[in-house]
PDB file of C-alpha atoms in Angstrom:
ATOM      1  CA  MET S 137      26.933 154.016 136.383  1.00  0.00           C
ATOM      2  CA  ALA S 138      24.729 155.881 138.824  1.00  0.00           C
ATOM      3  CA  SER S 139      24.044 154.815 142.380  1.00  0.00           C
ATOM      4  CA  TYR S 140      21.417 156.602 144.418  1.00  0.00           C
ATOM      5  CA  ASP S 141      22.537 155.211 147.765  1.00  0.00           C
ATOM      6  CA  ASN S 142      23.251 157.475 150.710  1.00  0.00           C
ATOM      7  CA  VAL S 143      26.961 157.945 151.494  1.00  0.00           C
ATOM      8  CA  ALA S 144      26.061 158.769 155.100  1.00  0.00           C
ATOM      9  CA  THR S 145      25.315 155.120 155.928  1.00  0.00           C
ATOM     10  CA  PRO S 146      27.626 152.087 155.944  1.00  0.00           C
ATOM     11  CA  GLU S 147      25.159 150.222 153.702  1.00  0.00           C
ATOM     12  CA  GLY S 148      25.051 153.146 151.286  1.00  0.00           C
ATOM     13  CA  GLY S 149      28.841 153.229 150.972  1.00  0.00           C
ATOM     14  CA  GLU S 150      28.976 149.477 150.399  1.00  0.00           C
ATOM     15  CA  ASN S 151      26.179 149.633 147.829  1.00  0.00           C
ATOM     16  CA  ILE S 152      27.870 152.433 145.885  1.00  0.00           C
ATOM     17  CA  VAL S 153      31.058 150.397 145.575  1.00  0.00           C
ATOM     18  CA  ARG S 154      29.131 147.188 144.861  1.00  0.00           C
ATOM     19  CA  THR S 155      27.306 148.957 142.023  1.00  0.00           C
ATOM     20  CA  ALA S 156      30.662 149.909 140.468  1.00  0.00           C
ATOM     21  CA  LEU S 157      32.092 146.428 140.983  1.00  0.00           C
ATOM     22  CA  ASN S 158      29.037 144.822 139.381  1.00  0.00           C
ATOM     23  CA  ALA S 159      29.199 147.173 136.399  1.00  0.00           C
ATOM     24  CA  PHE S 160      32.961 147.288 135.818  1.00  0.00           C
ATOM     25  CA  GLY S 161      34.459 144.333 137.715  1.00  0.00           C
ATOM     26  CA  ARG S 162      36.860 146.527 139.684  1.00  0.00           C
ATOM     27  CA  VAL S 163      37.263 149.919 141.329  1.00  0.00           C
ATOM     28  CA  ASP S 164      40.414 151.866 140.480  1.00  0.00           C
ATOM     29  CA  ILE S 165      39.368 155.439 141.252  1.00  0.00           C
ATOM     30  CA  LEU S 166      37.336 157.081 143.998  1.00  0.00           C
ATOM     31  CA  VAL S 167      36.663 160.803 144.232  1.00  0.00           C
ATOM     32  CA  ASN S 168      34.971 161.723 147.508  1.00  0.00           C
ATOM     33  CA  ASN S 169      32.973 164.812 146.654  1.00  0.00           C
ATOM     34  CA  ALA S 170      29.575 164.404 148.332  1.00  0.00           C
ATOM     35  CA  GLY S 171      28.511 167.454 150.283  1.00  0.00           C
ATOM     36  CA  ILE S 172      25.826 169.474 151.995  1.00  0.00           C
ATOM     37  CA  LEU S 173      25.753 172.766 153.886  1.00  0.00           C
ATOM     38  CA  ARG S 174      23.852 173.701 157.040  1.00  0.00           C
ATOM     39  CA  ASP S 175      25.242 177.161 157.838  1.00  0.00           C
ATOM     40  CA  LYS S 176      24.619 178.788 161.218  1.00  0.00           C
ATOM     41  CA  GLY S 177      26.731 180.525 163.805  1.00  0.00           C
ATOM     42  CA  PHE S 178      28.258 178.125 166.302  1.00  0.00           C
ATOM     43  CA  LEU S 179      25.927 178.939 169.204  1.00  0.00           C
ATOM     44  CA  LYS S 180      22.854 178.756 166.959  1.00  0.00           C
ATOM     45  CA  MET S 181      23.843 175.478 165.308  1.00  0.00           C
ATOM     46  CA  GLU S 182      21.598 172.653 166.410  1.00  0.00           C
ATOM     47  CA  PRO S 183      23.221 169.239 166.971  1.00  0.00           C
ATOM     48  CA  GLU S 184      21.175 167.868 164.042  1.00  0.00           C
ATOM     49  CA  ASN S 185      22.869 170.318 161.652  1.00  0.00           C
ATOM     50  CA  TRP S 186      26.279 169.466 163.062  1.00  0.00           C
ATOM     51  CA  GLN S 187      25.654 165.733 162.641  1.00  0.00           C
ATOM     52  CA  ALA S 188      24.077 166.027 159.166  1.00  0.00           C
ATOM     53  CA  VAL S 189      27.144 167.746 157.711  1.00  0.00           C
ATOM     54  CA  LEU S 190      29.635 165.380 159.352  1.00  0.00           C
ATOM     55  CA  ALA S 191      27.520 162.402 158.264  1.00  0.00           C
ATOM     56  CA  VAL S 192      27.827 163.329 154.590  1.00  0.00           C
ATOM     57  CA  HIS S 193      31.314 164.861 154.358  1.00  0.00           C
ATOM     58  CA  LEU S 194      33.349 162.827 156.840  1.00  0.00           C
ATOM     59  CA  ASN S 195      31.372 159.656 157.504  1.00  0.00           C
ATOM     60  CA  GLY S 196      30.319 159.475 153.850  1.00  0.00           C
ATOM     61  CA  ALA S 197      33.964 159.549 152.761  1.00  0.00           C
ATOM     62  CA  TYR S 198      34.724 156.837 155.315  1.00  0.00           C
ATOM     63  CA  HIS S 199      31.844 154.565 154.250  1.00  0.00           C
ATOM     64  CA  VAL S 200      32.586 154.691 150.532  1.00  0.00           C
ATOM     65  CA  THR S 201      36.364 154.652 150.930  1.00  0.00           C
ATOM     66  CA  ARG S 202      36.315 151.640 153.233  1.00  0.00           C
ATOM     67  CA  SER S 203      34.630 149.472 150.620  1.00  0.00           C
ATOM     68  CA  ALA S 204      36.628 150.910 147.724  1.00  0.00           C
ATOM     69  CA  PHE S 205      39.925 150.587 149.615  1.00  0.00           C
ATOM     70  CA  GLN S 206      39.284 146.863 150.089  1.00  0.00           C
ATOM     71  CA  ALA S 207      38.667 146.385 146.357  1.00  0.00           C
ATOM     72  CA  MET S 208      41.745 148.459 145.500  1.00  0.00           C
ATOM     73  CA  ARG S 209      43.924 146.546 147.941  1.00  0.00           C
ATOM     74  CA  ASP S 210      42.778 143.264 146.405  1.00  0.00           C
ATOM     75  CA  ASN S 211      43.751 144.591 142.948  1.00  0.00           C
ATOM     76  CA  GLY S 212      47.050 146.138 144.069  1.00  0.00           C
ATOM     77  CA  TYR S 213      46.086 149.518 142.618  1.00  0.00           C
ATOM     78  CA  GLY S 214      43.959 152.526 143.424  1.00  0.00           C
ATOM     79  CA  ARG S 215      43.633 156.283 143.332  1.00  0.00           C
ATOM     80  CA  ILE S 216      41.559 158.158 145.925  1.00  0.00           C
ATOM     81  CA  VAL S 217      40.923 161.894 145.902  1.00  0.00           C
ATOM     82  CA  MET S 218      39.335 163.653 148.863  1.00  0.00           C
ATOM     83  CA  THR S 219      37.665 167.021 148.402  1.00  0.00           C
ATOM     84  CA  THR S 220      38.349 169.422 151.233  1.00  0.00           C
ATOM     85  CA  SER S 221      37.700 173.155 151.243  1.00  0.00           C
ATOM     86  CA  ALA S 222      39.366 176.447 152.003  1.00  0.00           C
ATOM     87  CA  ALA S 223      36.771 176.624 154.795  1.00  0.00           C
ATOM     88  CA  GLY S 224      38.349 173.537 156.336  1.00  0.00           C
ATOM     89  CA  LEU S 225      41.844 174.933 156.015  1.00  0.00           C
ATOM     90  CA  TYR S 226      41.153 178.528 157.052  1.00  0.00           C
ATOM     91  CA  GLY S 227      37.692 178.544 158.652  1.00  0.00           C
ATOM     92  CA  ASN S 228      34.529 180.272 157.506  1.00  0.00           C
ATOM     93  CA  PHE S 229      32.002 182.130 159.635  1.00  0.00           C
ATOM     94  CA  GLY S 230      28.871 180.057 160.241  1.00  0.00           C
ATOM     95  CA  GLN S 231      30.444 176.806 159.071  1.00  0.00           C
ATOM     96  CA  THR S 232      31.979 175.094 162.099  1.00  0.00           C
ATOM     97  CA  ASN S 233      30.358 171.819 161.051  1.00  0.00           C
ATOM     98  CA  TYR S 234      31.487 172.037 157.422  1.00  0.00           C
ATOM     99  CA  SER S 235      34.969 173.332 158.268  1.00  0.00           C
ATOM    100  CA  SER S 236      35.515 170.578 160.837  1.00  0.00           C
ATOM    101  CA  ALA S 237      34.421 167.825 158.470  1.00  0.00           C
ATOM    102  CA  LYS S 238      36.511 169.181 155.611  1.00  0.00           C
ATOM    103  CA  LEU S 239      39.722 169.467 157.614  1.00  0.00           C
ATOM    104  CA  ALA S 240      39.155 165.975 159.015  1.00  0.00           C
ATOM    105  CA  LEU S 241      39.384 164.682 155.428  1.00  0.00           C
ATOM    106  CA  VAL S 242      42.987 165.906 155.286  1.00  0.00           C
ATOM    107  CA  GLY S 243      43.830 163.809 158.356  1.00  0.00           C
ATOM    108  CA  PHE S 244      41.935 160.886 156.816  1.00  0.00           C
ATOM    109  CA  MET S 245      44.060 161.222 153.658  1.00  0.00           C
ATOM    110  CA  ASN S 246      47.310 161.424 155.631  1.00  0.00           C
ATOM    111  CA  THR S 247      46.687 158.064 157.278  1.00  0.00           C
ATOM    112  CA  LEU S 248      45.200 156.315 154.245  1.00  0.00           C
ATOM    113  CA  ARG S 249      48.221 157.231 152.124  1.00  0.00           C
ATOM    114  CA  LEU S 250      50.397 155.379 154.636  1.00  0.00           C
ATOM    115  CA  GLU S 251      48.111 152.354 154.772  1.00  0.00           C
ATOM    116  CA  GLY S 252      47.748 152.245 150.979  1.00  0.00           C
ATOM    117  CA  GLN S 253      51.424 152.642 150.185  1.00  0.00           C
ATOM    118  CA  LYS S 254      52.301 148.944 149.895  1.00  0.00           C
ATOM    119  CA  TYR S 255      49.206 148.291 147.745  1.00  0.00           C
ATOM    120  CA  ASN S 256      49.916 151.052 145.191  1.00  0.00           C
ATOM    121  CA  ILE S 257      46.958 153.059 146.462  1.00  0.00           C
ATOM    122  CA  LYS S 258      47.647 156.792 146.179  1.00  0.00           C
ATOM    123  CA  VAL S 259      45.501 159.157 148.244  1.00  0.00           C
ATOM    124  CA  ASN S 260      45.452 162.924 147.723  1.00  0.00           C
ATOM    125  CA  THR S 261      43.234 165.869 148.591  1.00  0.00           C
ATOM    126  CA  ILE S 262      42.093 168.856 146.576  1.00  0.00           C
ATOM    127  CA  ALA S 263      40.820 172.093 148.071  1.00  0.00           C
ATOM    128  CA  PRO S 264      39.155 173.700 145.074  1.00  0.00           C
ATOM    129  CA  VAL S 265      37.440 177.019 144.975  1.00  0.00           C
ATOM    130  CA  ALA S 266      34.806 176.247 142.374  1.00  0.00           C
ATOM    131  CA  ALA S 267      31.320 177.278 141.451  1.00  0.00           C
ATOM    132  CA  SER S 268      28.767 174.686 142.514  1.00  0.00           C
ATOM    133  CA  ARG S 269      25.293 174.369 143.959  1.00  0.00           C
ATOM    134  CA  LEU S 270      26.915 174.764 147.380  1.00  0.00           C
ATOM    135  CA  THR S 271      28.491 178.113 146.478  1.00  0.00           C
ATOM    136  CA  GLU S 272      26.007 179.763 144.116  1.00  0.00           C
ATOM    137  CA  ASP S 273      24.208 181.562 146.958  1.00  0.00           C
ATOM    138  CA  ILE S 274      27.396 182.936 148.520  1.00  0.00           C
ATOM    139  CA  MET S 275      29.441 183.954 145.471  1.00  0.00           C
ATOM    140  CA  PRO S 276      28.799 187.046 143.413  1.00  0.00           C
ATOM    141  CA  PRO S 277      27.544 186.059 139.923  1.00  0.00           C
ATOM    142  CA  ASP S 278      30.667 187.357 138.135  1.00  0.00           C
ATOM    143  CA  MET S 279      32.957 185.302 140.410  1.00  0.00           C
ATOM    144  CA  PHE S 280      30.678 182.273 140.079  1.00  0.00           C
ATOM    145  CA  GLU S 281      31.141 182.400 136.288  1.00  0.00           C
ATOM    146  CA  LYS S 282      34.946 182.548 136.586  1.00  0.00           C
ATOM    147  CA  LEU S 283      35.246 179.527 138.891  1.00  0.00           C
ATOM    148  CA  LYS S 284      33.813 176.741 136.759  1.00  0.00           C
ATOM    149  CA  PRO S 285      34.419 173.177 137.986  1.00  0.00           C
ATOM    150  CA  ASP S 286      36.026 172.472 134.597  1.00  0.00           C
ATOM    151  CA  TYR S 287      39.080 174.359 135.863  1.00  0.00           C
ATOM    152  CA  VAL S 288      39.536 171.819 138.669  1.00  0.00           C
ATOM    153  CA  ALA S 289      38.991 168.728 136.520  1.00  0.00           C
ATOM    154  CA  GLY S 290      42.554 168.601 135.146  1.00  0.00           C
ATOM    155  CA  ILE S 291      44.234 168.138 138.520  1.00  0.00           C
ATOM    156  CA  VAL S 292      41.664 165.515 139.519  1.00  0.00           C
ATOM    157  CA  ILE S 293      42.293 163.601 136.275  1.00  0.00           C
ATOM    158  CA  TYR S 294      46.029 163.644 136.962  1.00  0.00           C
ATOM    159  CA  LEU S 295      45.638 162.527 140.594  1.00  0.00           C
ATOM    160  CA  CYS S 296      43.488 159.622 139.388  1.00  0.00           C
ATOM    161  CA  SER S 297      45.922 158.557 136.659  1.00  0.00           C
ATOM    162  CA  GLU S 298      48.527 155.812 136.612  1.00  0.00           C
ATOM    163  CA  ASP S 299      51.122 158.550 136.060  1.00  0.00           C
ATOM    164  CA  CYS S 300      50.419 159.993 139.497  1.00  0.00           C
ATOM    165  CA  GLN S 301      52.960 158.681 141.975  1.00  0.00           C
ATOM    166  CA  GLU S 302      52.337 161.362 144.582  1.00  0.00           C
ATOM    167  CA  SER S 303      50.405 160.437 147.680  1.00  0.00           C
ATOM    168  CA  GLY S 304      49.488 162.671 150.583  1.00  0.00           C
ATOM    169  CA  LEU S 305      49.367 165.922 148.639  1.00  0.00           C
ATOM    170  CA  SER S 306      46.907 168.689 149.418  1.00  0.00           C
ATOM    171  CA  SER S 307      46.264 171.065 146.545  1.00  0.00           C
ATOM    172  CA  THR S 308      45.424 174.283 148.361  1.00  0.00           C
ATOM    173  CA  PRO S 309      44.571 177.660 146.840  1.00  0.00           C
ATOM    174  CA  PRO S 310      44.771 180.826 148.941  1.00  0.00           C
ATOM    175  CA  PRO S 311      41.503 181.797 150.639  1.00  0.00           C
ATOM    176  CA  VAL S 312      39.068 183.953 148.674  1.00  0.00           C
ATOM    177  CA  THR S 313      37.032 186.452 150.635  1.00  0.00           C
ATOM    178  CA  THR S 314      33.678 187.528 149.187  1.00  0.00           C
ATOM    179  CA  ALA S 315      31.172 189.760 150.930  1.00  0.00           C
ATOM    180  CA  GLY S 316      32.759 189.070 154.311  1.00  0.00           C
ATOM    181  CA  ARG S 317      32.773 185.302 153.809  1.00  0.00           C
ATOM    182  CA  ARG S 318      35.599 183.006 152.880  1.00  0.00           C
ATOM    183  CA  SER S 319      34.787 180.421 150.205  1.00  0.00           C
TER     184      SER S 319
END
């Protein structure tokens, strides 16, 4: 079921969850993976670019998770996966906005896992290095081909399953440096 609402607004987050509830009657799984990039060195980064990235990555995760968390709490079950980045964990030149938002998701997960514990809501974070529209301009073509999102799907499926009893885990690969940039 597709929703074309904007994660960066409270109404958008509510509408996304409402769309799922209307279609399926419940929400058991949420994968926060919305993202944008606005790369510039720190002193050249305009406040609009700072805010735009935080609005999608951090506030977007908050808006959608808030509505989904309520539905999950009411059902006594839920699985939430945040998507962070090696840039958030290690930094990346020209991405103070992105890196800040991505590391904030780890803190968000750490608190939500505590609040969701008594409702059987498990919250984890992945930090994949995967080929995507966000990375195709910064990865060499041969590396891009070797880092298909399919290789990340298995861990996400597990973290979203009933078998997953872990909560508060961060799946973190070592940083990959390409052409002077960490991805």
